[in-house]
Amino acid sequence: MSWFVVRAKPNQEFRANENLQNQGFETYLPKIQYKHRKYQEALFSGYLFLENKPAREPFSKIRSTRGVLSLVKFGAALAMADDRLIVELKRQELSYQNIERFKENDLVRVKSGPFTDLTGVYLSKSGEERAIILLRWLSRNNSIEIDEKHLEEA
């Protein structure tokens, strides 16, 4: 068995996955569950897998699904993932549960808010969803407390 690789619209992997499943498709969306977070994150941002079955619906139905951008292609050929890869991803997905998003001294970038696009150093957690980071701002090093949802790896 093989799987199609589906490209989701930005930040809509879960929507695409749910809508494809609601249409009766077998899908797989590898996920990460961070400690102290109520939400999950896609392991491969923007991608999920769709099982290739012999009696497949027309591709137009897949492409017109809410949250789906396209099927991934290499030239004219559809990108396929082998069943062994999916089995291995499912096995390893268990190790992506309850992990810390950042470690001390990780380089982070602020992706939203008043410090957008500034790069800093992750110092520590400050509660369940907040962090203390060190930013170079106004010609000084400043430690600020910020919601982790505003941070990404630099």
XYZ file of N, CA, C and O in Angstrom:
616
model
N 0.847 -1.179 0.000
C 0.000 0.000 0.000
C 0.889 1.238 0.000
O 1.963 1.234 0.580
N 0.420 2.285 -0.596
C 1.166 3.541 -0.603
C 0.221 4.686 -0.247
O -0.994 4.522 -0.230
N 0.809 5.826 0.018
C 0.057 6.991 0.463
C 0.417 8.194 -0.401
O 1.585 8.407 -0.723
N -0.595 9.008 -0.748
C -0.355 10.269 -1.436
C 0.109 11.289 -0.400
O -0.274 11.219 0.765
N 0.914 12.235 -0.829
C 1.332 13.324 0.045
C 0.457 14.526 -0.316
O 0.396 14.937 -1.466
N -0.230 15.057 0.689
C -1.157 16.166 0.491
C -0.558 17.430 1.067
O -0.060 17.428 2.196
N -0.608 18.508 0.298
C -0.153 19.830 0.764
C -1.384 20.574 1.259
O -2.341 20.758 0.526
N -1.336 20.973 2.525
C -2.455 21.715 3.120
C -2.214 23.210 2.971
O -1.078 23.666 2.812
N -3.283 23.965 3.022
C -3.165 25.417 3.044
C -2.443 25.800 4.338
O -2.450 25.038 5.305
N -1.817 26.977 4.378
C -1.058 27.366 5.578
C -1.873 27.253 6.870
O -2.994 27.739 6.953
N -1.323 26.543 7.836
C -1.925 26.343 9.157
C -3.292 25.668 9.112
O -4.104 25.867 10.009
N -3.548 24.871 8.090
C -4.842 24.197 7.975
C -4.704 22.686 7.831
O -5.582 22.020 7.294
N -3.614 22.121 8.353
C -3.411 20.679 8.271
C -4.532 19.916 8.963
O -5.039 18.923 8.445
N -4.937 20.385 10.146
C -5.965 19.681 10.911
C -7.323 19.810 10.232
O -8.109 18.866 10.225
N -7.605 20.968 9.647
C -8.860 21.166 8.918
C -8.901 20.244 7.699
O -9.917 19.586 7.448
N -7.820 20.192 6.939
C -7.761 19.326 5.762
C -7.934 17.862 6.173
O -8.697 17.121 5.547
N -7.243 17.458 7.231
C -7.337 16.087 7.724
C -8.776 15.732 8.100
O -9.306 14.698 7.682
N -9.411 16.585 8.866
C -10.793 16.333 9.304
C -11.753 16.282 8.119
O -12.603 15.392 8.035
N -11.615 17.213 7.188
C -12.533 17.247 6.047
C -12.339 16.058 5.113
O -13.312 15.533 4.566
N -11.109 15.614 4.935
C -10.874 14.413 4.126
C -11.464 13.181 4.806
O -12.088 12.340 4.158
N -11.282 13.073 6.128
C -11.856 11.941 6.861
C -13.382 11.967 6.800
O -14.016 10.916 6.683
N -13.983 13.153 6.876
C -15.440 13.269 6.791
C -15.971 12.792 5.437
O -17.133 12.422 5.329
N -15.116 12.825 4.418
C -15.505 12.343 3.088
C -15.219 10.855 2.916
O -15.414 10.302 1.842
N -14.708 10.215 3.963
C -14.456 8.780 3.911
C -13.046 8.392 3.525
O -12.763 7.208 3.336
N -12.147 9.342 3.411
C -10.756 9.030 3.082
C -10.002 8.605 4.327
O -10.263 9.091 5.423
N -9.041 7.704 4.134
C -8.143 7.297 5.212
C -6.940 8.228 5.168
O -6.247 8.317 4.156
N -6.691 8.953 6.265
C -5.597 9.918 6.301
C -4.682 9.643 7.483
O -5.054 8.932 8.415
N -3.504 10.259 7.426
C -2.588 10.216 8.554
C -1.898 11.566 8.656
O -1.280 12.041 7.701
N -2.041 12.197 9.821
C -1.409 13.482 10.102
C -0.504 13.304 11.312
O -0.984 13.265 12.443
N 0.813 13.172 11.100
C 1.725 13.040 12.241
C 1.705 14.313 13.084
O 1.743 15.417 12.544
N 1.631 14.147 14.406
C 1.460 15.292 15.302
C 2.494 15.302 16.423
O 3.030 14.279 16.791
N 2.697 16.517 16.952
C 3.520 16.723 18.140
C 2.601 17.276 19.218
O 1.789 18.157 18.948
N 2.727 16.745 20.422
C 1.982 17.283 21.564
C 2.997 17.802 22.564
O 3.764 17.035 23.127
N 3.034 19.121 22.734
C 3.967 19.715 23.681
C 3.409 19.640 25.093
O 2.202 19.668 25.296
N 4.314 19.570 26.065
C 3.908 19.626 27.464
C 3.220 20.949 27.718
O 3.599 21.969 27.155
N 2.244 20.946 28.575
C 1.560 22.156 29.017
C 0.855 22.888 27.875
O 0.624 24.082 27.968
N 0.544 22.203 26.783
C -0.171 22.832 25.671
C -1.488 22.103 25.480
O -1.555 20.885 25.592
N -2.506 22.864 25.137
C -3.813 22.262 24.906
C -3.984 21.837 23.456
O -4.922 21.156 23.115
N -3.094 22.276 22.590
C -3.228 21.963 21.176
C -2.041 21.139 20.686
O -1.007 21.085 21.315
N -2.256 20.511 19.534
C -1.201 19.744 18.897
C -0.686 20.521 17.697
O -1.349 21.426 17.201
N 0.476 20.130 17.215
C 1.088 20.771 16.056
C 1.442 19.677 15.059
O 1.812 18.574 15.444
N 1.310 19.976 13.776
C 1.677 19.008 12.750
C 3.189 18.796 12.757
O 3.948 19.758 12.835
N 3.606 17.558 12.685
C 5.033 17.247 12.656
C 5.666 17.802 11.381
O 6.752 18.360 11.408
N 4.978 17.647 10.247
C 5.431 18.195 8.970
C 4.490 19.327 8.615
O 3.427 19.104 8.031
N 4.869 20.522 8.984
C 4.009 21.683 8.775
C 3.568 21.775 7.317
O 4.379 21.838 6.404
N 2.255 21.755 7.116
C 1.695 21.901 5.777
C 1.459 20.605 5.027
O 1.004 20.638 3.885
N 1.746 19.447 5.652
C 1.615 18.183 4.930
C 0.880 17.130 5.747
O 0.969 17.099 6.963
N 0.180 16.253 5.030
C -0.429 15.066 5.616
C -0.439 13.980 4.552
O -0.059 14.237 3.403
N -0.867 12.799 4.921
C -0.837 11.664 4.013
C -2.250 11.134 3.793
O -3.068 11.125 4.708
N -2.502 10.672 2.570
C -3.807 10.150 2.166
C -3.599 8.770 1.573
O -2.816 8.611 0.624
N -4.280 7.757 2.143
C -4.079 6.382 1.693
C -4.550 6.216 0.253
O -5.611 6.698 -0.134
N -3.727 5.526 -0.533
C -4.031 5.258 -1.936
C -4.780 3.932 -2.018
O -4.199 2.876 -1.835
N -6.064 4.021 -2.282
C -6.887 2.816 -2.411
C -7.289 2.662 -3.874
O -7.459 3.647 -4.581
N -7.465 1.416 -4.328
C -7.813 1.190 -5.736
C -9.075 1.926 -6.200
O -9.099 2.501 -7.262
N -10.119 1.936 -5.412
C -11.367 2.603 -5.809
C -11.339 4.047 -5.321
O -12.147 4.470 -4.497
N -10.410 4.829 -5.821
C -10.185 6.205 -5.374
C -11.180 7.154 -6.031
O -11.512 7.024 -7.198
N -11.648 8.117 -5.248
C -12.494 9.198 -5.764
C -11.668 10.041 -6.732
O -10.447 10.024 -6.678
N -12.342 10.812 -7.586
C -11.582 11.694 -8.487
C -10.712 12.671 -7.683
O -11.096 13.129 -6.617
N -9.521 12.958 -8.221
C -8.591 13.854 -7.538
C -9.177 15.241 -7.348
O -8.811 15.955 -6.424
N -10.104 15.632 -8.203
C -10.711 16.964 -8.063
C -11.453 17.079 -6.731
O -11.483 18.145 -6.127
N -12.023 15.969 -6.262
C -12.717 15.972 -4.967
C -11.723 16.210 -3.830
O -12.017 16.935 -2.879
N -10.535 15.635 -3.949
C -9.503 15.825 -2.923
C -9.014 17.264 -2.952
O -8.937 17.943 -1.932
N -8.681 17.763 -4.139
C -8.135 19.118 -4.269
C -9.137 20.191 -3.860
O -8.732 21.275 -3.437
N -10.434 19.916 -3.986
C -11.437 20.927 -3.628
C -11.870 20.839 -2.167
O -12.754 21.560 -1.737
N -11.248 19.961 -1.397
C -11.561 19.820 0.020
C -11.045 21.027 0.789
O -9.921 21.480 0.563
N -11.858 21.540 1.698
C -11.433 22.685 2.519
C -10.167 22.339 3.283
O -10.074 21.296 3.917
N -9.186 23.242 3.218
C -7.917 23.047 3.888
C -6.841 22.433 3.020
O -5.666 22.526 3.328
N -7.234 21.799 1.898
C -6.272 21.165 1.005
C -5.846 22.162 -0.066
O -6.675 22.814 -0.686
N -4.530 22.254 -0.266
C -3.996 23.103 -1.326
C -3.826 22.291 -2.601
O -4.285 22.684 -3.666
N -3.169 21.132 -2.484
C -2.937 20.291 -3.662
C -2.359 18.951 -3.231
O -2.005 18.752 -2.080
N -2.268 18.060 -4.190
C -1.494 16.837 -4.015
C -0.076 17.172 -4.449
O 0.129 17.894 -5.429
N 0.910 16.667 -3.741
C 2.299 16.961 -4.069
C 2.704 16.136 -5.285
O 2.397 14.946 -5.380
N 3.392 16.803 -6.222
C 3.841 16.143 -7.450
C 5.325 16.399 -7.664
O 5.857 17.414 -7.234
N 5.951 15.480 -8.350
C 7.305 15.647 -8.860
C 7.169 15.575 -10.370
O 7.030 14.488 -10.921
N 7.134 16.731 -11.002
C 6.831 16.779 -12.426
C 5.375 16.405 -12.613
O 4.496 16.978 -11.977
N 5.103 15.392 -13.429
C 3.720 14.943 -13.645
C 3.329 13.814 -12.694
O 2.151 13.472 -12.582
N 4.305 13.237 -11.980
C 4.044 12.091 -11.103
C 3.668 12.552 -9.697
O 4.300 13.454 -9.133
N 2.644 11.929 -9.141
C 2.244 12.225 -7.770
C 3.274 11.680 -6.792
O 3.789 10.575 -6.978
N 3.584 12.454 -5.767
C 4.509 12.010 -4.724
C 3.815 10.927 -3.894
O 2.658 11.091 -3.499
N 4.520 9.854 -3.644
C 3.963 8.740 -2.886
C 4.872 8.407 -1.708
O 6.093 8.489 -1.821
N 4.256 8.044 -0.602
C 4.992 7.580 0.571
C 4.681 6.100 0.757
O 3.515 5.698 0.714
N 5.699 5.314 0.945
C 5.555 3.879 1.129
C 4.894 3.586 2.471
O 5.078 4.319 3.438
N 4.149 2.506 2.541
C 3.458 2.107 3.765
C 4.433 1.903 4.921
O 4.120 2.196 6.066
N 5.643 1.435 4.632
C 6.647 1.233 5.684
C 7.012 2.554 6.355
O 7.240 2.609 7.563
N 7.077 3.645 5.565
C 7.369 4.964 6.118
C 6.258 5.387 7.080
O 6.525 5.884 8.177
N 5.020 5.182 6.686
C 3.884 5.572 7.532
C 3.882 4.766 8.826
O 3.676 5.319 9.914
N 4.142 3.472 8.732
C 4.203 2.616 9.926
C 5.294 3.124 10.865
O 5.091 3.229 12.078
N 6.461 3.464 10.317
C 7.564 3.961 11.137
C 7.229 5.321 11.755
O 7.531 5.571 12.924
N 6.582 6.206 10.994
C 6.173 7.507 11.536
C 5.190 7.332 12.691
O 5.292 8.008 13.711
N 4.240 6.426 12.529
C 3.263 6.163 13.593
C 3.962 5.625 14.838
O 3.609 5.986 15.957
N 4.961 4.769 14.641
C 5.696 4.205 15.775
C 6.475 5.303 16.501
O 6.461 5.395 17.724
N 7.120 6.166 15.736
C 7.931 7.216 16.342
C 7.101 8.373 16.887
O 7.583 9.130 17.718
N 5.867 8.503 16.419
C 5.018 9.607 16.877
C 4.827 9.580 18.392
O 4.670 10.630 19.023
N 4.873 8.421 18.982
C 4.722 8.307 20.432
C 5.818 9.069 21.167
O 5.600 9.590 22.255
N 7.005 9.163 20.557
C 8.100 9.895 21.204
C 7.941 11.407 21.059
O 8.701 12.157 21.641
N 6.960 11.848 20.260
C 6.714 13.278 20.074
C 5.580 13.772 20.971
O 4.992 14.802 20.707
N 5.271 13.043 22.009
C 4.208 13.422 22.923
C 4.812 13.982 24.203
O 5.819 13.473 24.690
N 4.206 15.023 24.726
C 4.622 15.654 25.977
C 6.085 16.102 25.970
O 6.823 15.870 26.915
N 6.491 16.743 24.897
C 7.854 17.254 24.828
C 7.856 18.759 25.069
O 6.848 19.433 24.868
N 8.981 19.250 25.516
C 9.136 20.694 25.694
C 9.436 21.301 24.334
O 10.226 20.760 23.564
N 8.834 22.425 24.044
C 9.008 23.051 22.738
C 10.397 23.659 22.571
O 11.007 23.546 21.517
N 10.877 24.330 23.594
C 12.198 24.964 23.541
C 13.031 24.520 24.736
O 12.489 24.196 25.781
N 14.346 24.549 24.548
C 15.273 24.248 25.629
C 16.050 25.517 25.951
O 16.140 26.434 25.141
N 16.645 25.543 27.139
C 17.463 26.680 27.554
C 18.575 26.929 26.530
O 19.180 25.992 26.022
N 18.787 28.194 26.189
C 19.791 28.674 25.237
C 19.440 28.446 23.772
O 20.273 28.698 22.900
N 18.211 27.970 23.473
C 17.778 27.876 22.078
C 17.615 29.278 21.515
O 17.154 30.194 22.206
N 17.969 29.442 20.246
C 17.762 30.704 19.554
C 16.309 30.734 19.082
O 15.854 29.789 18.429
N 15.570 31.780 19.438
C 14.161 31.891 19.064
C 13.917 33.222 18.351
O 14.669 34.180 18.513
N 12.859 33.240 17.548
C 12.438 34.454 16.860
C 11.011 34.754 17.281
O 10.188 33.848 17.385
N 10.729 36.022 17.535
C 9.385 36.435 17.896
C 8.609 36.579 16.593
O 9.006 37.328 15.699
N 7.497 35.827 16.462
C 6.766 35.827 15.198
C 5.546 36.739 15.192
O 4.968 36.972 14.141
N 5.167 37.282 16.348
C 4.047 38.229 16.371
C 4.129 39.078 17.634
O 4.806 38.730 18.589
N 3.449 40.205 17.599
C 3.458 41.108 18.736
C 4.427 42.258 18.519
O 4.985 42.433 17.435
N 4.661 43.061 19.560
C 5.490 44.257 19.405
C 6.967 43.969 19.113
O 7.678 44.849 18.631
N 7.440 42.764 19.371
C 8.841 42.425 19.128
C 9.006 41.552 17.881
O 10.019 40.873 17.730
N 8.030 41.578 16.976
C 8.046 40.744 15.783
C 9.373 40.830 15.048
O 9.923 41.911 14.862
N 9.874 39.653 14.652
C 11.112 39.472 13.878
C 12.394 39.693 14.668
O 13.480 39.581 14.111
N 12.304 40.002 15.960
C 13.516 40.088 16.774
C 13.930 38.675 17.180
O 13.097 37.812 17.445
N 15.225 38.452 17.236
C 15.766 37.153 17.617
C 16.346 37.261 19.016
O 16.968 38.264 19.362
N 16.109 36.217 19.807
C 16.609 36.206 21.167
C 17.021 34.825 21.608
O 17.019 33.879 20.828
N 17.364 34.710 22.875
C 17.788 33.448 23.469
C 16.744 33.036 24.501
O 16.359 33.832 25.362
N 16.286 31.804 24.380
C 15.308 31.252 25.317
C 16.012 30.978 26.641
O 17.007 30.256 26.687
N 15.509 31.575 27.716
C 16.128 31.384 29.026
C 15.419 30.323 29.849
O 16.056 29.413 30.371
N 14.091 30.455 30.000
C 13.364 29.489 30.820
C 11.863 29.639 30.625
O 11.391 30.605 30.026
N 11.142 28.677 31.171
C 9.677 28.764 31.197
C 9.283 29.707 32.323
O 9.996 29.869 33.296
N 8.113 30.299 32.174
C 7.561 31.157 33.213
C 6.075 30.841 33.290
O 5.260 31.506 32.667
N 5.752 29.787 33.955
C 4.372 29.327 33.983
C 4.157 28.282 32.897
O 5.098 27.813 32.274
N 2.889 27.940 32.660
C 2.600 26.874 31.705
C 2.781 27.291 30.259
O 3.189 26.497 29.431
N 2.433 28.542 29.914
C 2.451 28.943 28.519
C 3.342 30.151 28.243
O 3.347 30.666 27.131
N 4.078 30.600 29.209
C 4.924 31.775 29.022
C 6.390 31.406 29.178
O 6.726 30.385 29.761
N 7.241 32.272 28.614
C 8.675 32.025 28.661
C 9.411 33.332 28.905
O 8.894 34.414 28.634
N 10.626 33.204 29.393
C 11.506 34.358 29.550
C 12.582 34.226 28.483
O 13.236 33.179 28.380
N 12.725 35.285 27.672
C 13.751 35.278 26.636
C 14.621 36.527 26.777
O 14.192 37.529 27.344
N 15.829 36.421 26.263
C 16.772 37.533 26.283
C 16.822 38.119 24.883
O 17.152 37.427 23.919
N 16.443 39.411 24.766
C 16.423 40.105 23.479
C 17.431 41.240 23.474
O 17.586 41.933 24.476
N 18.044 41.452 22.343
C 18.889 42.642 22.137
C 17.957 43.677 21.524
O 17.483 43.530 20.402
N 17.651 44.707 22.310
C 16.650 45.691 21.901
C 17.024 47.045 22.486
O 17.405 47.137 23.645
N 16.973 48.071 21.668
C 17.356 49.428 22.074
C 18.788 49.456 22.624
O 19.069 50.044 23.660
N 19.679 48.768 21.928
C 21.111 48.707 22.258
C 21.407 48.094 23.621
O 22.451 48.369 24.222
N 20.472 47.313 24.140
C 20.681 46.658 25.437
C 20.154 45.242 25.371
O 19.264 44.926 24.585
N 20.673 44.400 26.252
C 20.097 43.073 26.434
C 18.970 43.196 27.441
O 19.166 43.722 28.537
N 17.791 42.741 27.051
C 16.617 42.823 27.911
C 15.982 41.452 28.033
O 15.782 40.767 27.027
N 15.666 41.048 29.248
C 14.923 39.808 29.389
C 13.452 40.190 29.499
O 13.076 41.096 30.242
N 12.643 39.502 28.676
C 11.207 39.778 28.666
C 10.453 38.475 28.863
O 10.940 37.391 28.562
N 9.248 38.601 29.351
C 8.357 37.461 29.490
C 7.357 37.539 28.346
O 6.787 38.598 28.078
N 7.167 36.419 27.655
C 6.331 36.410 26.458
C 5.594 35.079 26.357
O 6.092 34.054 26.836
N 4.435 35.103 25.757
C 3.672 33.877 25.534
C 4.422 33.034 24.504
O 4.828 33.544 23.459
N 4.606 31.740 24.777
C 5.358 30.865 23.873
C 4.740 30.749 22.490
O 5.432 30.449 21.529
N 3.446 31.009 22.379
C 2.813 30.914 21.057
C 3.336 31.983 20.093
O 3.176 31.868 18.889
N 3.989 33.007 20.626
C 4.559 34.068 19.789
C 6.001 33.761 19.377
O 6.633 34.575 18.730
N 6.508 32.581 19.756
C 7.900 32.229 19.474
C 7.979 31.084 18.459
O 7.092 30.249 18.386
N 9.083 31.100 17.709
C 9.413 29.985 16.821
C 10.922 29.819 16.821
O 11.649 30.719 17.253
N 11.379 28.667 16.338
C 12.822 28.441 16.266
C 13.425 29.422 15.278
O 12.848 29.693 14.243
N 14.589 29.956 15.615
C 15.260 30.907 14.715
C 16.199 30.184 13.776
O 16.593 29.090 13.977
